[in-house]
Protein backbone atom coordinates (compact mmCIF):
# COMPACT_ATOMS: atom_id res chain seq x y z
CA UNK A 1 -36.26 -14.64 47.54
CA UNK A 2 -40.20 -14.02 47.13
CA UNK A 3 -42.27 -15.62 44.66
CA UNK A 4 -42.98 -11.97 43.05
CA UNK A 5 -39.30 -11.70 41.88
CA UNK A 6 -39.48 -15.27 40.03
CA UNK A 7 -42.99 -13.88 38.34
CA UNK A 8 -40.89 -10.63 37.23
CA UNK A 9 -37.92 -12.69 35.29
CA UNK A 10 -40.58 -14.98 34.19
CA UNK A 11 -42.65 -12.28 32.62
CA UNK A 12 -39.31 -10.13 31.91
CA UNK A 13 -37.99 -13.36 29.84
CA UNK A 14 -40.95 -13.92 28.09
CA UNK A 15 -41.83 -10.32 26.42
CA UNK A 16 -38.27 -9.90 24.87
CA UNK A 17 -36.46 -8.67 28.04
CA UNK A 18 -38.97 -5.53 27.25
CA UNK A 19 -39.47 -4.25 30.92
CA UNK A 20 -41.66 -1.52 30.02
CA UNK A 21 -44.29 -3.82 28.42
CA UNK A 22 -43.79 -6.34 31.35
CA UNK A 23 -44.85 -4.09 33.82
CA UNK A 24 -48.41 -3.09 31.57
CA UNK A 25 -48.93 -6.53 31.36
CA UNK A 26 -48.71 -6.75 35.26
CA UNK A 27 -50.41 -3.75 35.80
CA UNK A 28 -46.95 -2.36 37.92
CA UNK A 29 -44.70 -0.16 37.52
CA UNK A 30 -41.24 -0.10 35.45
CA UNK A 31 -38.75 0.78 38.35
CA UNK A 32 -40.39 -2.12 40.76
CA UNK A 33 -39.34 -4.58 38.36
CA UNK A 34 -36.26 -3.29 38.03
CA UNK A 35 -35.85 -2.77 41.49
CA UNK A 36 -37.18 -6.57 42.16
CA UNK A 37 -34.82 -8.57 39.59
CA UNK A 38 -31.63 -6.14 40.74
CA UNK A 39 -32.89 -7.62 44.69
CA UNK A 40 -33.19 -11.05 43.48
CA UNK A 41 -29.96 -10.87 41.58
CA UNK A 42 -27.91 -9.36 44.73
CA UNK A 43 -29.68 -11.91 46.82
CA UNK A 44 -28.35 -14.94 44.77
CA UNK A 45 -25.09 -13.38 43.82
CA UNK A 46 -25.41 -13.45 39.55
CA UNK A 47 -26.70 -12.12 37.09
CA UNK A 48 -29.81 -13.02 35.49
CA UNK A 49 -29.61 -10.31 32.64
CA UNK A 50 -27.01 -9.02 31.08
CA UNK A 51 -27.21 -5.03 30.31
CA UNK A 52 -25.66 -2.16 28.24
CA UNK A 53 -26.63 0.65 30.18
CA UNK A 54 -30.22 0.70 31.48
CA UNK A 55 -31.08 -2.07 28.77
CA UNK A 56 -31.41 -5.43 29.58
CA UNK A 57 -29.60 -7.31 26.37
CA UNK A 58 -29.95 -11.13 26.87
CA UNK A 59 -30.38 -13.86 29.83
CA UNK A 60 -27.25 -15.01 31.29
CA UNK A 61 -25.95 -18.68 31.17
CA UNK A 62 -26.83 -18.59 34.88
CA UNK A 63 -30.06 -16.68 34.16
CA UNK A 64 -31.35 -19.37 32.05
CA UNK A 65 -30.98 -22.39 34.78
CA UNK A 66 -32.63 -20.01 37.46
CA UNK A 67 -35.67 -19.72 35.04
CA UNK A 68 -35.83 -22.82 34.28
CA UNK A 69 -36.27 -23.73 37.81
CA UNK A 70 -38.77 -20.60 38.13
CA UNK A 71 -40.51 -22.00 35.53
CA UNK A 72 -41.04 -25.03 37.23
CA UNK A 73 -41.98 -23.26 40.34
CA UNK A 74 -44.06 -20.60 38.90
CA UNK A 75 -46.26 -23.88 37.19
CA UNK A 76 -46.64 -25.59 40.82
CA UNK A 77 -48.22 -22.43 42.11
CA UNK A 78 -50.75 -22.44 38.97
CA UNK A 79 -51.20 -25.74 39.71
CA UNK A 80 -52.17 -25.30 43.15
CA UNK A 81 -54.71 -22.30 42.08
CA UNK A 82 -56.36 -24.95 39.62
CA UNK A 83 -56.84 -27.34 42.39
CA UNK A 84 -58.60 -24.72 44.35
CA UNK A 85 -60.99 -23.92 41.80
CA UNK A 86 -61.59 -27.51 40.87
CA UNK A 87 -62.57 -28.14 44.47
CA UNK A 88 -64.89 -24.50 44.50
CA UNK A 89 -66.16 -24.61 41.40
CA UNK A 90 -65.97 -27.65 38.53
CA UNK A 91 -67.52 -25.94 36.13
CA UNK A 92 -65.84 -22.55 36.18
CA UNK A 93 -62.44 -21.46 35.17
CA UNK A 94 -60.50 -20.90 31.67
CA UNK A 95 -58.88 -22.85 29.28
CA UNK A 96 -56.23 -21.71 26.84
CA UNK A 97 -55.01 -23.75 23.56
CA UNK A 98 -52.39 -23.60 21.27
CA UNK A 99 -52.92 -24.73 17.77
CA UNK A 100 -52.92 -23.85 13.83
CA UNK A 101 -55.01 -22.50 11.32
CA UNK A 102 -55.93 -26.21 9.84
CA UNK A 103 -56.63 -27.02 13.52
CA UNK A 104 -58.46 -24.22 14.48
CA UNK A 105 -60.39 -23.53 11.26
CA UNK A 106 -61.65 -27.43 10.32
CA UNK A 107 -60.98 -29.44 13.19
CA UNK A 108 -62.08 -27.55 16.61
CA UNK A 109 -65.23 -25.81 15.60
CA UNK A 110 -67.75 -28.80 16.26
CA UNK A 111 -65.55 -29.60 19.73
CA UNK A 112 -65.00 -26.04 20.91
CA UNK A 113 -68.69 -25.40 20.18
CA UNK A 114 -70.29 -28.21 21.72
CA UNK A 115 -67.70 -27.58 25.14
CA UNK A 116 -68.39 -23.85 25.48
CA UNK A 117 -72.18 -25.27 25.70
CA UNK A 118 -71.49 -27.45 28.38
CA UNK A 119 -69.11 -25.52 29.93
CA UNK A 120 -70.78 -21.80 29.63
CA UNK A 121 -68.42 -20.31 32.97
CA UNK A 122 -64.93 -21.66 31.69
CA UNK A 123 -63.27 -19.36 29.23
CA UNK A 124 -61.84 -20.42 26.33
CA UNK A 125 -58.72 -18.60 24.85
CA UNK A 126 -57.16 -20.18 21.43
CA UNK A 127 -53.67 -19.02 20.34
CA UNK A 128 -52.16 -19.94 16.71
CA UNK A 129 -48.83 -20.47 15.92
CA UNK A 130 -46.31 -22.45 13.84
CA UNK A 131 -45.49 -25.47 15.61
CA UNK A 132 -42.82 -24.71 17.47
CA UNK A 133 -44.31 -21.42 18.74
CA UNK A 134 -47.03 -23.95 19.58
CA UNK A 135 -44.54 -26.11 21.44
CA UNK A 136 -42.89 -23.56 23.39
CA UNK A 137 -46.33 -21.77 24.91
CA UNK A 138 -47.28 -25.29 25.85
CA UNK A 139 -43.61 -26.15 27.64
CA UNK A 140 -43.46 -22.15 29.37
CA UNK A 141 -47.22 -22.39 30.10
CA UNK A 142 -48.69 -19.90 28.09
CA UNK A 143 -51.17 -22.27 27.34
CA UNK A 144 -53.12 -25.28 29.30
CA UNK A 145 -52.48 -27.66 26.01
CA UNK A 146 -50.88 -27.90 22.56
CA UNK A 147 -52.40 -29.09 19.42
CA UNK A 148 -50.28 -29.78 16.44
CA UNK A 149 -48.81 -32.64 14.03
CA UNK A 150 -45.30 -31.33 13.51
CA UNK A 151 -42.37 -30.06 15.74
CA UNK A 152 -43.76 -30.93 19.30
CA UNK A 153 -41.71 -34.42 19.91
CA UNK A 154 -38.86 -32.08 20.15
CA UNK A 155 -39.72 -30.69 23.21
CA UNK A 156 -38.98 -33.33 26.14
CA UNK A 157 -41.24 -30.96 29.11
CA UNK A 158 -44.37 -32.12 26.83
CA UNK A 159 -46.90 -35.06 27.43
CA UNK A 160 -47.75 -35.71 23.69
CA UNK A 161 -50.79 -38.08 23.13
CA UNK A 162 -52.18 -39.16 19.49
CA UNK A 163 -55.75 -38.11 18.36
CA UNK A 164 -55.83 -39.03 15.19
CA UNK A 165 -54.56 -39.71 11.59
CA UNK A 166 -55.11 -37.71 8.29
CA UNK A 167 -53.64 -37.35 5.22
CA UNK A 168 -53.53 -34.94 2.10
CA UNK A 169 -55.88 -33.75 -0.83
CA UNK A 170 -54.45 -32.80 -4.48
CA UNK A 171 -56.49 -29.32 -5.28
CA UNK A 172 -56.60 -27.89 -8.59
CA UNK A 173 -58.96 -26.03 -10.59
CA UNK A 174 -61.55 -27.89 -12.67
CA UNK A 175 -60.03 -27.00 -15.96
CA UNK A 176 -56.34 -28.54 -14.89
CA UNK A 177 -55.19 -31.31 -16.52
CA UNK A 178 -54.85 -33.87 -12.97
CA UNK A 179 -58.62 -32.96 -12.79
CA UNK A 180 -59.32 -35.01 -16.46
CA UNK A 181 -56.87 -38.20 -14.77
CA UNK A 182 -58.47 -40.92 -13.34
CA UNK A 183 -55.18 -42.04 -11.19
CA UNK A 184 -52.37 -39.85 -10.27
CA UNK A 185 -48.81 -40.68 -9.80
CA UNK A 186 -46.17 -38.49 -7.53
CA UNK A 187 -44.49 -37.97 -10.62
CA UNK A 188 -47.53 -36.70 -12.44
CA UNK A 189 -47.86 -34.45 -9.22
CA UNK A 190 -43.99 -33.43 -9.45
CA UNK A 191 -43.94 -32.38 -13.36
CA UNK A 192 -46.15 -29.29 -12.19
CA UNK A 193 -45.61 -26.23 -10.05
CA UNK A 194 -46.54 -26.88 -6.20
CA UNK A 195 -48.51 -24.85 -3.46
CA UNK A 196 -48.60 -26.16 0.03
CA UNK A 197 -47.21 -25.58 3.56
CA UNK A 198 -44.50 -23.65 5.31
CA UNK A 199 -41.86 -26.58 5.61
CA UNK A 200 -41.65 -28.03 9.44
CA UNK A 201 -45.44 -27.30 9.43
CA UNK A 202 -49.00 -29.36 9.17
CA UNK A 203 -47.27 -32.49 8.25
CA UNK A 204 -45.07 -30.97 5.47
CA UNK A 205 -42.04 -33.39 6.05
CA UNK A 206 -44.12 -36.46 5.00
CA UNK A 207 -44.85 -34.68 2.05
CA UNK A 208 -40.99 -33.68 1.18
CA UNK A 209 -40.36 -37.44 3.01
CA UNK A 210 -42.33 -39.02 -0.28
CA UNK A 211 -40.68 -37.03 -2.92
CA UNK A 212 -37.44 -37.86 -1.46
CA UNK A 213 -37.58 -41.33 -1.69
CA UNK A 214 -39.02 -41.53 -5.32
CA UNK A 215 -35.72 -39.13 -6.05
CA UNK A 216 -38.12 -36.22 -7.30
CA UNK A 217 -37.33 -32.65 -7.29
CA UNK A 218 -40.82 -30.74 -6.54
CA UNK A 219 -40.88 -27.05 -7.70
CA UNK A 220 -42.91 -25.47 -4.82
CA UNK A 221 -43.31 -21.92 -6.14
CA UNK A 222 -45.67 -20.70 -3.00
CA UNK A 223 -45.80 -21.59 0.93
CA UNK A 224 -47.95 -20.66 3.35
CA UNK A 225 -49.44 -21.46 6.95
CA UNK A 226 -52.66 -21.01 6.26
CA UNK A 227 -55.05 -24.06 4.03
CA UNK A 228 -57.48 -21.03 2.85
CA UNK A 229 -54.55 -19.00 1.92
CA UNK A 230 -53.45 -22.21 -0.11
CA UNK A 231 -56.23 -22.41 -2.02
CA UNK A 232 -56.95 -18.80 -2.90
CA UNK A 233 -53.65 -19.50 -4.61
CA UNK A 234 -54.40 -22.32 -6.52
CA UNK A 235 -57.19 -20.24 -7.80
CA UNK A 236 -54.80 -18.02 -9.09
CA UNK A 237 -53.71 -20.60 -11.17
CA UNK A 238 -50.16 -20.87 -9.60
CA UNK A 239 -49.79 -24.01 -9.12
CA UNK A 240 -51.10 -27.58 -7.62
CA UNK A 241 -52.51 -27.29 -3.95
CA UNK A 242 -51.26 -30.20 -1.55
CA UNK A 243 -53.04 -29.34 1.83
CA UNK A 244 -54.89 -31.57 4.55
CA UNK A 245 -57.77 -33.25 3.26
CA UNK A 246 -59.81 -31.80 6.55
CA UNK A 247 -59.23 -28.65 5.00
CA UNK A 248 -61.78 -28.81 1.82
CA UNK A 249 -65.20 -27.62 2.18
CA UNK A 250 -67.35 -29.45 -0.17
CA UNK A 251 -69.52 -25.94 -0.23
CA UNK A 252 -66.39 -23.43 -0.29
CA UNK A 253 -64.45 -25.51 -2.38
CA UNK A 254 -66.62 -26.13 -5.29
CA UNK A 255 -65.18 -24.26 -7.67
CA UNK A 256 -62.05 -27.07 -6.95
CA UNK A 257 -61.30 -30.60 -7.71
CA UNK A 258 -59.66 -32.57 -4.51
CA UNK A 259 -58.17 -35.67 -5.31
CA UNK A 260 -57.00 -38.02 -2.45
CA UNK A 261 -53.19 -38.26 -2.36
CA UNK A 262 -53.15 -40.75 0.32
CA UNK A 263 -51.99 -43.12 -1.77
CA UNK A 264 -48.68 -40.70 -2.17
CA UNK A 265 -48.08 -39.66 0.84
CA UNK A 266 -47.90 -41.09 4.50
CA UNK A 267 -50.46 -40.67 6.94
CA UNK A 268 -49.50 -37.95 10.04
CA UNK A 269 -50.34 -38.04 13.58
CA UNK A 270 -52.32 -35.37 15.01
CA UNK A 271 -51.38 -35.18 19.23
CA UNK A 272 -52.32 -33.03 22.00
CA UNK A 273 -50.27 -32.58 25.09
CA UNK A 274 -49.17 -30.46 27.86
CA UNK A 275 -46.40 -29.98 30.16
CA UNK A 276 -45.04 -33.09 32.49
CA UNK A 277 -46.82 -32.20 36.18
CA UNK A 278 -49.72 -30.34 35.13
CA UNK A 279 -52.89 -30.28 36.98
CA UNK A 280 -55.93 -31.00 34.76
CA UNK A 281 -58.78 -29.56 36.09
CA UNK A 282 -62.42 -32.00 35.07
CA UNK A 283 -63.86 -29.83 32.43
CA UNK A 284 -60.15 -29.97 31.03
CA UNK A 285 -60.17 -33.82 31.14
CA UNK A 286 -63.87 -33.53 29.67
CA UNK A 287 -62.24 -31.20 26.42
CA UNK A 288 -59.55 -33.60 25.59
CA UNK A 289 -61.82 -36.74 25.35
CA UNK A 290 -64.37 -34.37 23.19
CA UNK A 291 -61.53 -34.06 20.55
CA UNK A 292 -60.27 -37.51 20.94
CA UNK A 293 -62.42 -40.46 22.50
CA UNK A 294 -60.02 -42.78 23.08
CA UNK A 295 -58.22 -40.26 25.51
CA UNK A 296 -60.38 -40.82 28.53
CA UNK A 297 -59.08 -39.69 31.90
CA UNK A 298 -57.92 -42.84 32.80
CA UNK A 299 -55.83 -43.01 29.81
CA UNK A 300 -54.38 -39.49 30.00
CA UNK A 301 -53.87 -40.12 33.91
CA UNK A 302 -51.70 -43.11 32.74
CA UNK A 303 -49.73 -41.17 30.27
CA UNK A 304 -48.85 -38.41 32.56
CA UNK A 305 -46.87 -41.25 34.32
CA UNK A 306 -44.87 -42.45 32.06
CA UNK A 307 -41.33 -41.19 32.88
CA UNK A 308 -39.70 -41.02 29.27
CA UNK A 309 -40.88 -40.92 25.37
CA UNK A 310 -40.28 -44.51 24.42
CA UNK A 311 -42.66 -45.22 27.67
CA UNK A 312 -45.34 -43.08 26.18
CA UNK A 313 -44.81 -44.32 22.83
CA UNK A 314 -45.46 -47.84 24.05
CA UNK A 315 -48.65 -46.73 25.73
CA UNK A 316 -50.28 -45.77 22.18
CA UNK A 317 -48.47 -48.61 20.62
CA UNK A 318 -51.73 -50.27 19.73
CA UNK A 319 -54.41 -47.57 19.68
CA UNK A 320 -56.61 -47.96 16.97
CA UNK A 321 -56.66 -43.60 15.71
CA UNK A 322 -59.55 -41.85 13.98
CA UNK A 323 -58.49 -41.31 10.22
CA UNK A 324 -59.32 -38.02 8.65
């Protein structure tokens, strides 16, 4: 078994059992990988893909536990690389980060722009996603760390740690009739049509949470990922924008009213995290802390420890978060 042949079912796996692509991506050729994964499969006696033909069609049962455990394996190795560079160079390397639009487009800019600045040799690659596309590129290690409020508690490979709390803005045009009301009620925001997230993303189930326990039936006419997509639609007249608060420009948005709805709705968490056994390399450390204070090295050191979610959980019990 060489460690090549666990990079080729990795990389196989993870571009839709697409060989053909896997090999550009690896700069190699199509019949080596082949050749490789038909070795590795002889070797251990299974099969990792099933085929019709030349095709490969799906992973095996058996398939998926041996990547799993390549996986693993294929992080230890990356994790040995980053210790080498730490030790050659601190200040030189990459960093890659998973996140949304709301992340990416209100809450990063200041951070990202004051670490490339301090950091001018590391790279720094950003990837968006829903959440659980988030989650996943985090857990596979596509990415060095996750960003994201919903979905990621699902995935147990993750080290989630809070940044901070925010809640949601009411946006309608000047002219609308929530504009002219001096207090707002859920009901008052339930009698008209709704634009606002994809469900299962940017804190949407506190927002379906709240209507659900008043017994209210919201008519959301328009969904999207995207807070600047949101309100382009709002423009439009189509209905009443409920999006992150982060996410209105007091320039951009003047043509808007935003009313805080955080008396309707509860307050989400905001984490970051990264796979269980990853090795954070000082400028890493140095990012994390820049997006959230409170998540020193020490601290982050400490959570890496814990050995289960309620452990973690009790960590943060009593961190005082950032509101937004």
């Amino acid at each position: 078994m060489k460690l090549q042949q666990l990079k080729y079912i990795w990389e196989v796996a993870h571009h839709d059992l697409n060989v053909s692509a896997t090999a550009q991506v690896l700069y190699t050729s199509q019949p080596g990988i082949s050749k490789q994964i038909r070795l590795l499969e002889d070797e251990l006696g299974i099969e990792i893909f099933a085929r019709s033909g030349k095709h490969l069609t799906r992973i095996t049962p058996a398939g998926e536990a041996v990547l799993k455990v390549a996986g693993e394996i294929l992080g230890k190795v990356d994790s040995i690389k980053q210790i080498a560079q730490e030790y050659s160079n601190d200040k030189k390397g990459s960093l890659s980060l998973a996140t949304t639009h709301t992340q990416a487009r209100y809450a990063l800019p200041n951070v990202i722009e004051a670490f490339i600045h301090d950091y001018p040799e590391v790279s720094f690659h950003m990837h968006q996603g829903n959440p659980t596309q988030i989650a996943e590129m985090a857990a596979d290690g596509t990415v060095d760390m996750a960003i994201a409020t919903e979905g990621m508690d699902h995935f147990t490979d993750l080290i989630m740690m809070p940044c901070y709390r925010w809640n949601r803005s009411i946006v309608v045009p000047k002219d609308h009739p929530l504009a002219q009301k001096s207090s707002i009620s859920l009901e008052d925001v339930a009698t008209y049509p709704l634009v606002t997230y994809v469900f299962g993303f940017t804190g949407r189930s506190k927002l379906d949470d709240a209507f659900l326990q008043r017994d209210l039936k919201p008519k959301v006419v328009f969904t999207a990922t995207d807070a600047d997509v949101i309100k382009t639609y709002v423009r439009l007249g189509l209905g009443v924008g409920i999006l992150a608060h982060m996410a209105i420009d007091p320039e951009m948005d003047r043509d808007l009213v935003s009313i805080d709805a955080s008396h309707l709705f509860e307050a989400s968490i905001t984490k970051i995290g990264m796979r269980k056994g990853t090795f954070l390399r000082g400028f890493q450390f140095r990012f994390i802390e820049r997006f959230a204070p409170h998540l020193t090295k020490a601290v982050i050191e400490e959570a890496m420890r814990c050995t289960s979610r309620h452990e973690l959980d009790e960590l943060f019990k009593n961190t005082p978060l950032p509101t937004y």
